[in-house]
XYZ file of C-alpha atoms in Angstrom:
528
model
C 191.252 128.312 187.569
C 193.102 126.958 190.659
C 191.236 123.161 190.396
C 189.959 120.376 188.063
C 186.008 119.992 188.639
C 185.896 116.149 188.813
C 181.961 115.710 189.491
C 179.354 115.808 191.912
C 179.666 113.143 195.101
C 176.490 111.339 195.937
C 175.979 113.956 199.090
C 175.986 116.943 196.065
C 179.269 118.324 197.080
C 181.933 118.952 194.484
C 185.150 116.293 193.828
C 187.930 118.499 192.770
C 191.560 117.555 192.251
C 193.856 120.585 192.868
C 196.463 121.935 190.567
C 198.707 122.694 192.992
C 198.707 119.391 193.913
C 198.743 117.447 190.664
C 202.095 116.835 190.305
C 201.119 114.496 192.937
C 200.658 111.852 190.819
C 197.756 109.789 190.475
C 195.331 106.563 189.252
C 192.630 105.988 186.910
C 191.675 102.204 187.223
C 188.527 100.275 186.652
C 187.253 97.193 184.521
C 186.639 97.617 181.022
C 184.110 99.344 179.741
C 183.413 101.239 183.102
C 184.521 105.024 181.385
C 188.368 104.936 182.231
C 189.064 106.322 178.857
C 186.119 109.260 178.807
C 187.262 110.382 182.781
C 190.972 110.844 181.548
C 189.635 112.653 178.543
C 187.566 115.144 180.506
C 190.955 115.381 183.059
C 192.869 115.839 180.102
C 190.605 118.837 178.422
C 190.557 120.471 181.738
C 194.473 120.429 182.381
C 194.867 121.882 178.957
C 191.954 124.772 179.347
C 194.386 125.471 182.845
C 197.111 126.167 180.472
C 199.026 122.394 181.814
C 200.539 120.997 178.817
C 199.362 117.278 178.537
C 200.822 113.977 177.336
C 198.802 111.185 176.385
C 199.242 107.388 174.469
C 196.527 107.131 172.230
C 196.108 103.227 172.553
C 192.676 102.780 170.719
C 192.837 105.922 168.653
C 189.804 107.393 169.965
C 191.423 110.023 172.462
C 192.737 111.692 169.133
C 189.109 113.254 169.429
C 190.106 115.633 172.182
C 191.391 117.805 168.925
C 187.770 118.034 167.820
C 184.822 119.472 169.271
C 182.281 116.912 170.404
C 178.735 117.061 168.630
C 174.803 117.171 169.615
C 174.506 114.659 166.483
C 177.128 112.274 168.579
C 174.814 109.417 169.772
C 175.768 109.975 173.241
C 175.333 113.288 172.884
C 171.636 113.734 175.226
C 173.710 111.473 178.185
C 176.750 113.619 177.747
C 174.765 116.963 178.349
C 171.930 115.463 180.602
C 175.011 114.880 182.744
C 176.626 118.148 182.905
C 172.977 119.534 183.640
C 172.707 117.153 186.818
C 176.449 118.613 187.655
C 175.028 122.147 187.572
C 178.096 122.659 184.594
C 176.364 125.950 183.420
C 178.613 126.774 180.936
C 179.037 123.212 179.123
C 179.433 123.947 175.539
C 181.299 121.440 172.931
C 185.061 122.462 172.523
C 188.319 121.152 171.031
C 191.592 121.134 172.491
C 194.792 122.229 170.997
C 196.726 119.291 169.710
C 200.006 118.187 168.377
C 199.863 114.145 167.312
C 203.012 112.465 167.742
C 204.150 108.629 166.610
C 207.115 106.542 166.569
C 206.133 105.278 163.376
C 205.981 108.472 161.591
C 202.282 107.362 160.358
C 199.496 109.604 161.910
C 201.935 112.197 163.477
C 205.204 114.088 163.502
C 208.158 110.668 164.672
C 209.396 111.331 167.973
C 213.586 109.740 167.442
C 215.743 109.131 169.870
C 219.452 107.965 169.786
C 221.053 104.988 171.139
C 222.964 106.685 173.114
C 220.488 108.640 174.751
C 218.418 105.525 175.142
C 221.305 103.976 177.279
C 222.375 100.107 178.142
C 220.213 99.461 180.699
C 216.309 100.385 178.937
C 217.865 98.717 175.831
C 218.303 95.683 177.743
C 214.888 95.701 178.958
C 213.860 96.250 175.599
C 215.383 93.281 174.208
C 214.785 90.700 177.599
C 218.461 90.747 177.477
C 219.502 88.303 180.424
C 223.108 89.792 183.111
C 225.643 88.407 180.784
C 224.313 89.784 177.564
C 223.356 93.051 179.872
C 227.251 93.386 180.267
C 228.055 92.937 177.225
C 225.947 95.466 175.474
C 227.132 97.860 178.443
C 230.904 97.130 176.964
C 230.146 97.967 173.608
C 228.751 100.828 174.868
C 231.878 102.032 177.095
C 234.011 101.315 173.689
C 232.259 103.356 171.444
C 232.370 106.451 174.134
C 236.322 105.611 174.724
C 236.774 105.395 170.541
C 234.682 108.414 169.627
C 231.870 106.783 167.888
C 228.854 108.008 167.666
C 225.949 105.933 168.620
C 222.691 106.585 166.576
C 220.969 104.196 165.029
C 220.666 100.691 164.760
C 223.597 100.287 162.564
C 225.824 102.240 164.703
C 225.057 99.290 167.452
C 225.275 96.369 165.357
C 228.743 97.599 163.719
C 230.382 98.796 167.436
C 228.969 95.017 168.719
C 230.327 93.040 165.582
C 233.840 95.288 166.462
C 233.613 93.908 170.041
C 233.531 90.532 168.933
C 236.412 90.796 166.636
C 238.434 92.609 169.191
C 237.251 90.331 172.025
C 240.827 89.242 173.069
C 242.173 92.670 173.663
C 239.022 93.995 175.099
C 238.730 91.116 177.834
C 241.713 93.078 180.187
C 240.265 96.147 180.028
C 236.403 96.018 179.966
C 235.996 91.985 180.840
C 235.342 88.759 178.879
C 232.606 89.294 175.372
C 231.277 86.153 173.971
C 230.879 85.999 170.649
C 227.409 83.956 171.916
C 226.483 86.682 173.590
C 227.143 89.449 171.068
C 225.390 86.771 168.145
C 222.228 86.611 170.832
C 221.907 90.449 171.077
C 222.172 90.854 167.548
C 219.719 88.618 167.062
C 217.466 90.969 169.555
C 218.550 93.977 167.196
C 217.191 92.105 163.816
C 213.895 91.303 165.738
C 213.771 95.214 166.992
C 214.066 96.316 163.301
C 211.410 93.639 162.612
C 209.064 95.708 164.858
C 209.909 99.071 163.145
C 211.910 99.810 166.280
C 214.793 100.853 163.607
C 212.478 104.357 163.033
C 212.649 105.554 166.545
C 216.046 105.854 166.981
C 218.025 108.035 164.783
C 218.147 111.725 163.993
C 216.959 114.870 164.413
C 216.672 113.612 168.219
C 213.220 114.678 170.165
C 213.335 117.517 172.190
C 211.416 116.960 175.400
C 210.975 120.506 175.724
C 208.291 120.725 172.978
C 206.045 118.659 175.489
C 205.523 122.131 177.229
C 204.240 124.272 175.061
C 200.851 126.572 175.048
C 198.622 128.099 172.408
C 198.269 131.612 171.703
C 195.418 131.407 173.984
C 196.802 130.464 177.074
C 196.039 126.736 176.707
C 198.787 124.024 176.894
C 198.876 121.759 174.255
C 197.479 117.897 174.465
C 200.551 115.911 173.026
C 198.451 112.812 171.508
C 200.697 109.684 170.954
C 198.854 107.616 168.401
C 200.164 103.999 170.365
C 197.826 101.521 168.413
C 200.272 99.938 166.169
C 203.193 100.559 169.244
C 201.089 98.588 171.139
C 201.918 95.703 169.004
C 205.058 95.606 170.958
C 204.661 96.467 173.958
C 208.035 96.360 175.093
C 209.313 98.664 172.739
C 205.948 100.986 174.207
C 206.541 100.642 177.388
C 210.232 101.054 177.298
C 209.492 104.570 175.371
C 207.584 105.900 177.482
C 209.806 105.620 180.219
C 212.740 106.737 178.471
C 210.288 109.885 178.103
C 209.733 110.018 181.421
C 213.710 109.297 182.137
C 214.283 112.538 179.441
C 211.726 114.916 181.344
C 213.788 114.145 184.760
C 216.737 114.911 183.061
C 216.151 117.688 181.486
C 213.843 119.758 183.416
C 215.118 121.941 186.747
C 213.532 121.872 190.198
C 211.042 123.570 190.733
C 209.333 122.138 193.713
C 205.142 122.445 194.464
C 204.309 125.129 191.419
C 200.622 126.470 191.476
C 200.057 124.111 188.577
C 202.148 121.519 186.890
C 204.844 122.127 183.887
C 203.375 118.924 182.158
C 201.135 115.925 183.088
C 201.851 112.873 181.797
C 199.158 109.783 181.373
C 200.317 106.374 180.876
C 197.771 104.028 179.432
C 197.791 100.373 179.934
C 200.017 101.076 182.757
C 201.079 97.140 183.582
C 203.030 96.931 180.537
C 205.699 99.131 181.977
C 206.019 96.536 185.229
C 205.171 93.487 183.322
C 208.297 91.138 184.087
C 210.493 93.903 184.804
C 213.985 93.417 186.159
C 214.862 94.762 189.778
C 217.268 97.373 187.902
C 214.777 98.765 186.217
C 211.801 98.886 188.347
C 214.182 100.706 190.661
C 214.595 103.243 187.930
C 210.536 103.345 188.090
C 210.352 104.088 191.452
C 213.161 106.668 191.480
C 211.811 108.739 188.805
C 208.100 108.464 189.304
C 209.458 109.477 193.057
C 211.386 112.383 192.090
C 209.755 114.084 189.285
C 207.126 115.150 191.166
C 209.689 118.264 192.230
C 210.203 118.952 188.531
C 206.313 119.914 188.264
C 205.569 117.191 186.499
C 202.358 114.682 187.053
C 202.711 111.268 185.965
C 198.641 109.200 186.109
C 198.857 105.472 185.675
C 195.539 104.297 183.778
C 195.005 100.617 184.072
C 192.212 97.667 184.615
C 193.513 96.390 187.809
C 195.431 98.450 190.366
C 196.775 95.696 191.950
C 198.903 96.494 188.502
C 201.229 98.538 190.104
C 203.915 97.916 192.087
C 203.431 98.703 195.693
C 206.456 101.270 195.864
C 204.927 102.815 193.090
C 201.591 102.693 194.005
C 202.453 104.615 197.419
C 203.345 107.821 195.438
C 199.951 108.327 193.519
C 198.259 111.018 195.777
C 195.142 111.291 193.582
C 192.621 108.209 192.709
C 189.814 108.040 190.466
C 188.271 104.175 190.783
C 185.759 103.205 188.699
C 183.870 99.465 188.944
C 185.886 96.377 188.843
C 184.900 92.741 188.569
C 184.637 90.119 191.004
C 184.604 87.135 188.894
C 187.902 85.838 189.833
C 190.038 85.554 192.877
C 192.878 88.013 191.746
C 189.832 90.205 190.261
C 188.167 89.754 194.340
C 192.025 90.393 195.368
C 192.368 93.483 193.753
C 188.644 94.811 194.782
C 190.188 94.269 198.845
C 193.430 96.312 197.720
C 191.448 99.347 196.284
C 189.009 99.655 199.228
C 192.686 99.193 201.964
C 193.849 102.430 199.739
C 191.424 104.692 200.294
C 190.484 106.806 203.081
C 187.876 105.306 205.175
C 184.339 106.900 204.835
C 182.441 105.393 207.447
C 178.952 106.115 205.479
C 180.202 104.201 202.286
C 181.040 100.832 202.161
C 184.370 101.050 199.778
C 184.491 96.839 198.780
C 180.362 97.080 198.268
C 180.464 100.338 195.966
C 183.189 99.187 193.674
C 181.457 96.643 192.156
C 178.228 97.955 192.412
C 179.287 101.630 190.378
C 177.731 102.499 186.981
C 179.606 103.984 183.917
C 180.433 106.890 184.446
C 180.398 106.668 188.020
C 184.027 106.273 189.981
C 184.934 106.518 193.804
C 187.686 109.571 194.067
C 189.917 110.789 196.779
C 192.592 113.681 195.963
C 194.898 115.545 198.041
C 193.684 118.436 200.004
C 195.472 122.107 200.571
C 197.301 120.438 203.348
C 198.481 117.470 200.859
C 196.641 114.976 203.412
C 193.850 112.067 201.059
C 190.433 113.253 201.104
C 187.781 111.121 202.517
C 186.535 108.553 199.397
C 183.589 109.431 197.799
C 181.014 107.734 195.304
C 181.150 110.728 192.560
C 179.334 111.324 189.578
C 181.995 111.834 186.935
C 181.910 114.916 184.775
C 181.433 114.397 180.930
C 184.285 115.774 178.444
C 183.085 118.323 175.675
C 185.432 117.059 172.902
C 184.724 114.161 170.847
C 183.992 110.993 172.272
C 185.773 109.314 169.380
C 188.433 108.978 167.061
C 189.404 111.946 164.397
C 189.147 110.958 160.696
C 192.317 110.916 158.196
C 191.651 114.397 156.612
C 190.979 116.113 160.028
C 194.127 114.265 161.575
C 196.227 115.681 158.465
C 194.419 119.260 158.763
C 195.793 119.408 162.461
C 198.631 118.207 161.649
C 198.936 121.172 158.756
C 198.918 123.582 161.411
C 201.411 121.961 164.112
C 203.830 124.253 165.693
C 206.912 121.562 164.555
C 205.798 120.843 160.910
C 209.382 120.442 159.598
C 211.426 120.184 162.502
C 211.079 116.167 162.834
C 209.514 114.724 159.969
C 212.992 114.147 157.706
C 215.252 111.890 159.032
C 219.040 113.052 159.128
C 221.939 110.766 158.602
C 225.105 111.526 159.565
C 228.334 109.942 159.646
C 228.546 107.669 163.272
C 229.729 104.700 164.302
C 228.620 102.531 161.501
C 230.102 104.590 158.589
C 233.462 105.366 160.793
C 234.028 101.650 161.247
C 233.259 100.911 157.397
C 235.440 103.062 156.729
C 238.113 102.033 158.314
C 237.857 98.848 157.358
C 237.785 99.547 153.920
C 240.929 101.745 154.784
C 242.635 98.638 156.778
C 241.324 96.272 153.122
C 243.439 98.827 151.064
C 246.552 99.148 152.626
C 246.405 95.502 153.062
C 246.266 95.170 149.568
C 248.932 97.875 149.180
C 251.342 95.994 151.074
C 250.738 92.573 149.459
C 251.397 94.221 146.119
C 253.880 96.658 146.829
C 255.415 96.076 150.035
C 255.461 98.041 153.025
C 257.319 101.210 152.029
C 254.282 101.730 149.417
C 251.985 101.738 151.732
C 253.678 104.266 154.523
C 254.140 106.292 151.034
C 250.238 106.839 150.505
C 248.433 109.782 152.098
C 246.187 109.230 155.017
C 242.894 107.544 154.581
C 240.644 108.563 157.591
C 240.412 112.817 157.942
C 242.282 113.856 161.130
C 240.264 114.768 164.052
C 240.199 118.467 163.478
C 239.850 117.994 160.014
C 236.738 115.282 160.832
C 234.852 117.383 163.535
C 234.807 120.783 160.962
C 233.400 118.304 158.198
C 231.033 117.111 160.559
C 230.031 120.060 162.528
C 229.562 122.056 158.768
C 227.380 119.827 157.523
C 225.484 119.422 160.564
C 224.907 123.725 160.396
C 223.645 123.314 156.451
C 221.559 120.587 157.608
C 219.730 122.709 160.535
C 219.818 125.850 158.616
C 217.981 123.810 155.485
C 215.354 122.371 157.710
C 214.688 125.737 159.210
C 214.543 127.645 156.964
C 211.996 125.028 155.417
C 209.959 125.286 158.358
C 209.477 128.900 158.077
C 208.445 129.161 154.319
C 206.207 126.348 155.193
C 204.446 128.609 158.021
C 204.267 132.072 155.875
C 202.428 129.845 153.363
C 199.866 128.079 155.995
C 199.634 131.548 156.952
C 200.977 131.329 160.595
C 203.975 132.574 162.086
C 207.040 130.061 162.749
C 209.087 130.215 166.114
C 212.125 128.378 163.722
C 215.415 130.476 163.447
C 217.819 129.117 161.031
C 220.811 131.322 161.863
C 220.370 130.230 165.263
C 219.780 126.393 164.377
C 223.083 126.289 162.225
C 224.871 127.760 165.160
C 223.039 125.552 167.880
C 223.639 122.095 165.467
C 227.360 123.422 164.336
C 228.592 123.722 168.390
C 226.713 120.519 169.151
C 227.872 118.193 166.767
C 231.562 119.254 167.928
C 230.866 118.929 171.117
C 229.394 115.424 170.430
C 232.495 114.737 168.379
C 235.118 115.840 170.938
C 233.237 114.742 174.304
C 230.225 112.155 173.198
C 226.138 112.295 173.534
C 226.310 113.531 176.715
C 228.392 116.472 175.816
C 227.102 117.584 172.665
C 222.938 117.508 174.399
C 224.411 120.007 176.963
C 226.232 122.486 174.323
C 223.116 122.503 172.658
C 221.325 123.538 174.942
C 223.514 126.085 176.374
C 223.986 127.974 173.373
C 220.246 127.468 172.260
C 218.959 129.048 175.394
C 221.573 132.052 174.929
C 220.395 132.491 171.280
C 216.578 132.661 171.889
């Protein structure tokens, strides 16, 4: 299988978009109502059958389906296969895909965590609406906690390195620049309203490993990574800025591997505009850079949205592959964006683009893809092809049933809290309280009497890195009992996890985040 089978064009020849050019990028717009969701469904299912791991935001819940084969009781069920019969799809049969549900919420899939660190100054800011000034100042706290050797991991870590800013605000102004107690109280404020929005569950530990986005069944087929999104969308900030930090983590992390006969992992976005939705130049730079360059890591990022006037024009110039279904002309914008579409495409001088748009039928879309040579097709009115999982959301006993037999049961779903920034800084404040006390009491020579307080650094980085090796080993090992009794095999080693989270958290002690991601993965990939 060298191509996704799109549908039939109104001239009976067959739409396909190639795998060896889907990491192309691409677009799935239209009105709605006009079968957005269903097309990226059936794309979806047929990426996965190719053995294309897939990532998707759930944001109504009913793309969790594509776990569960569809039915001829479904009450679409006669226009779903009357469809595939007018496509000459022979061999349409009802079929689930392999599927691992994911959500930052920890609700209705394994949590997906990040740290602040990892996260970074500059998506935090978005994430907040954080104005230059306040921008600068979370950037400081950030350069102090990597010059001090704190750890930063969750939301307390932040709001205790911050509040330390503040109180050390004179001293830091010569060596980082001025911080504002205003501006520190105004991002704090941000943080409260963050936890507000549960935002205080996505960061934190065990971090996410964006490689187990690329994984395949037994049977060849890549798994559809399902990221239940309808409570995330309830801030869609905080969902928009995730899924960019994904997409920042896959560009990261994965090699070059330029134009592969099929992609590593394809990536859908839904409700696309959020990401661009009042979006500072800084960031939609970092957009356009990643989206523009990822493309040579194999992966293929799809933008699904109403209106494709939606995305940014130096965006919009690197999606090779369009699907189109109807818009709406019942406004100027909506008659503005109907003229951009139709300017896009390739002109077919027997279809009149501006005409069809509003004029197609569910299920119906106007597609152009990259040929072999990597050149747009000509646009064509096509016939979409019809998925053959459910057309609907999974129930609460068959979500916890897949779920039961998910590859990472165990690795993710207990958080870990170790000692960072928040507890270091407590500490040694409560250390500073005492020997205050000490010398008011007893006078100096008392206090330069008592034994240190705070462990060494040698003596803090074995603590840590020891407890970080029971912690791995524990989970691990937990995760394997768990699979002999489910009856599967488990891919978790403990031995190896103990070493792998032992050499990383020293690494992350002696040489920060950055540091302690790349010893991990060093000696993980020597120890598989």
């Amino acid at each position: 299988m060298d191509e996704i089978f799109l549908g039939l064009t109104t001239k009976g020849t067959r739409e396909t978009l190639l795998l060896n050019r889907a990491n192309r990028h691409g677009l799935i717009a239209g009105a709605t109502g006009t079968g957005k969701t269903v097309t990226l469904q059936g794309i979806a299912e047929q990426f996965s059958r190719a053995g294309v791991p897939v990532f998707l935001a759930d944001v109504k819940g009913d793309l969790s389906g594509i776990a569960m084969p569809g039915s001829p009781t479904f009450k679409h069920a006669a226009t779903l296969e009357q469809r595939a019969k007018d496509l000459g799809i022979a061999d349409y049969a009802y079929a689930a895909c392999p599927a691992v549900f994911w959500d930052l919420y920890g609700e209705q899939g394994h949590p997906i965590r990040t740290t602040i660190s990892e996260m970074g100054p500059l998506l935090l800011s978005r994430l907040m609406g954080l104005n230059d000034t306040q921008e600068g100042v979370l950037t400081i706290a950030f350069r102090y906690a990597d010059n001090n050797g704190l750890l930063l991991i969750d939301l307390p870590d932040l709001q205790a390195v911050l509040a330390a800013c503040a109180q050390d605000a004179g001293a830091l102004a010569l060596k980082y620049g001025n911080v504002t107690k205003a501006s520190v109280g105004a991002i704090q404020r941000q943080l409260l309203g963050l936890e507000s929005q549960g935002a205080d569950r996505f960061f934190g530990e065990p971090a996410f490993e964006i490689n187990d986005f690329l994984h395949v069944d037994e049977n060849g087929q890549g798994l559809v990574n399902v990221l239940a999104a309808d409570k995330l969308m309830q801030s869609p900030k905080l969902y928009a800025t995730f899924l960019l930090w994904l997409l920042s983590e896959l560009f990261e992390a994965l090699p070059e591997v330029g134009d592969p006969d099929k992609p590593r992992l394809v990536f859908f976005f839904d409700e696309a505009h959020l990401l661009f939705d009042d979006a500072p130049d800084a960031l939609m730079d970092k957009v356009e850079q990643v989206v523009r360059l990822i493309r040579s890591k194999g992966v293929g990022v799809y933008f699904v949205t109403q209106n494709p006037i939606d995305i940014p024009e130096k965006v919009a110039g690197q999606l090779g592959n369009r699907v189109q279904h109807a818009l709406r002309a019942f406004t100027p914008r909506d008659q503005k964006a109907i003229r951009a579409a139709a300017e896009t495409f390739r002109i077919n001088p027997d279809l009149d683009v501006g005409k069809a748009i509003i004029e197609l039928k569910v299920g119906e879309a106007l597609v152009s893809t990259l040929d072999a040579q990597g050149a747009p097709g000509i646009v064509e009115r096509t016939l979409i092809a019809p998925p053959r999982s459910r057309l609907g959301p999974v129930s609460a006993p068959e979500r916890a049933a897949i779920q039961s037999a998910s590859p990472f049961g165990g690795k993710y779903d207990v958080a870990v809290n170790r000692e960072s920034a928040a507890e270091v800084l407590a500490q040694k404040a409560a250390d500073a309280a005492a020997a205050a006390r000490t010398v008011a009491e007893q006078g100096e020579a008392a206090q330069r009497a008592q034994p240190r307080q705070s462990p060494s650094l040698w003596e803090d980085v074995g603590r840590k890195a020891g407890r970080a090796a029971m912690g791995a080993v524990a989970s691990s090992a937990g995760a394997v009992i768990a699979a002999e009794l489910a009856g599967k095999k488990s891919r978790a080693q403990p031995v190896a996890s103990g070493a792998t989270a032992m050499i990383g958290s020293i690494a992350t002690s002696l040489g920060g985040e950055a540091l302690g991601r790349f010893a991990r993965g060093l000696l993980g990939g020597l120890l598989r």
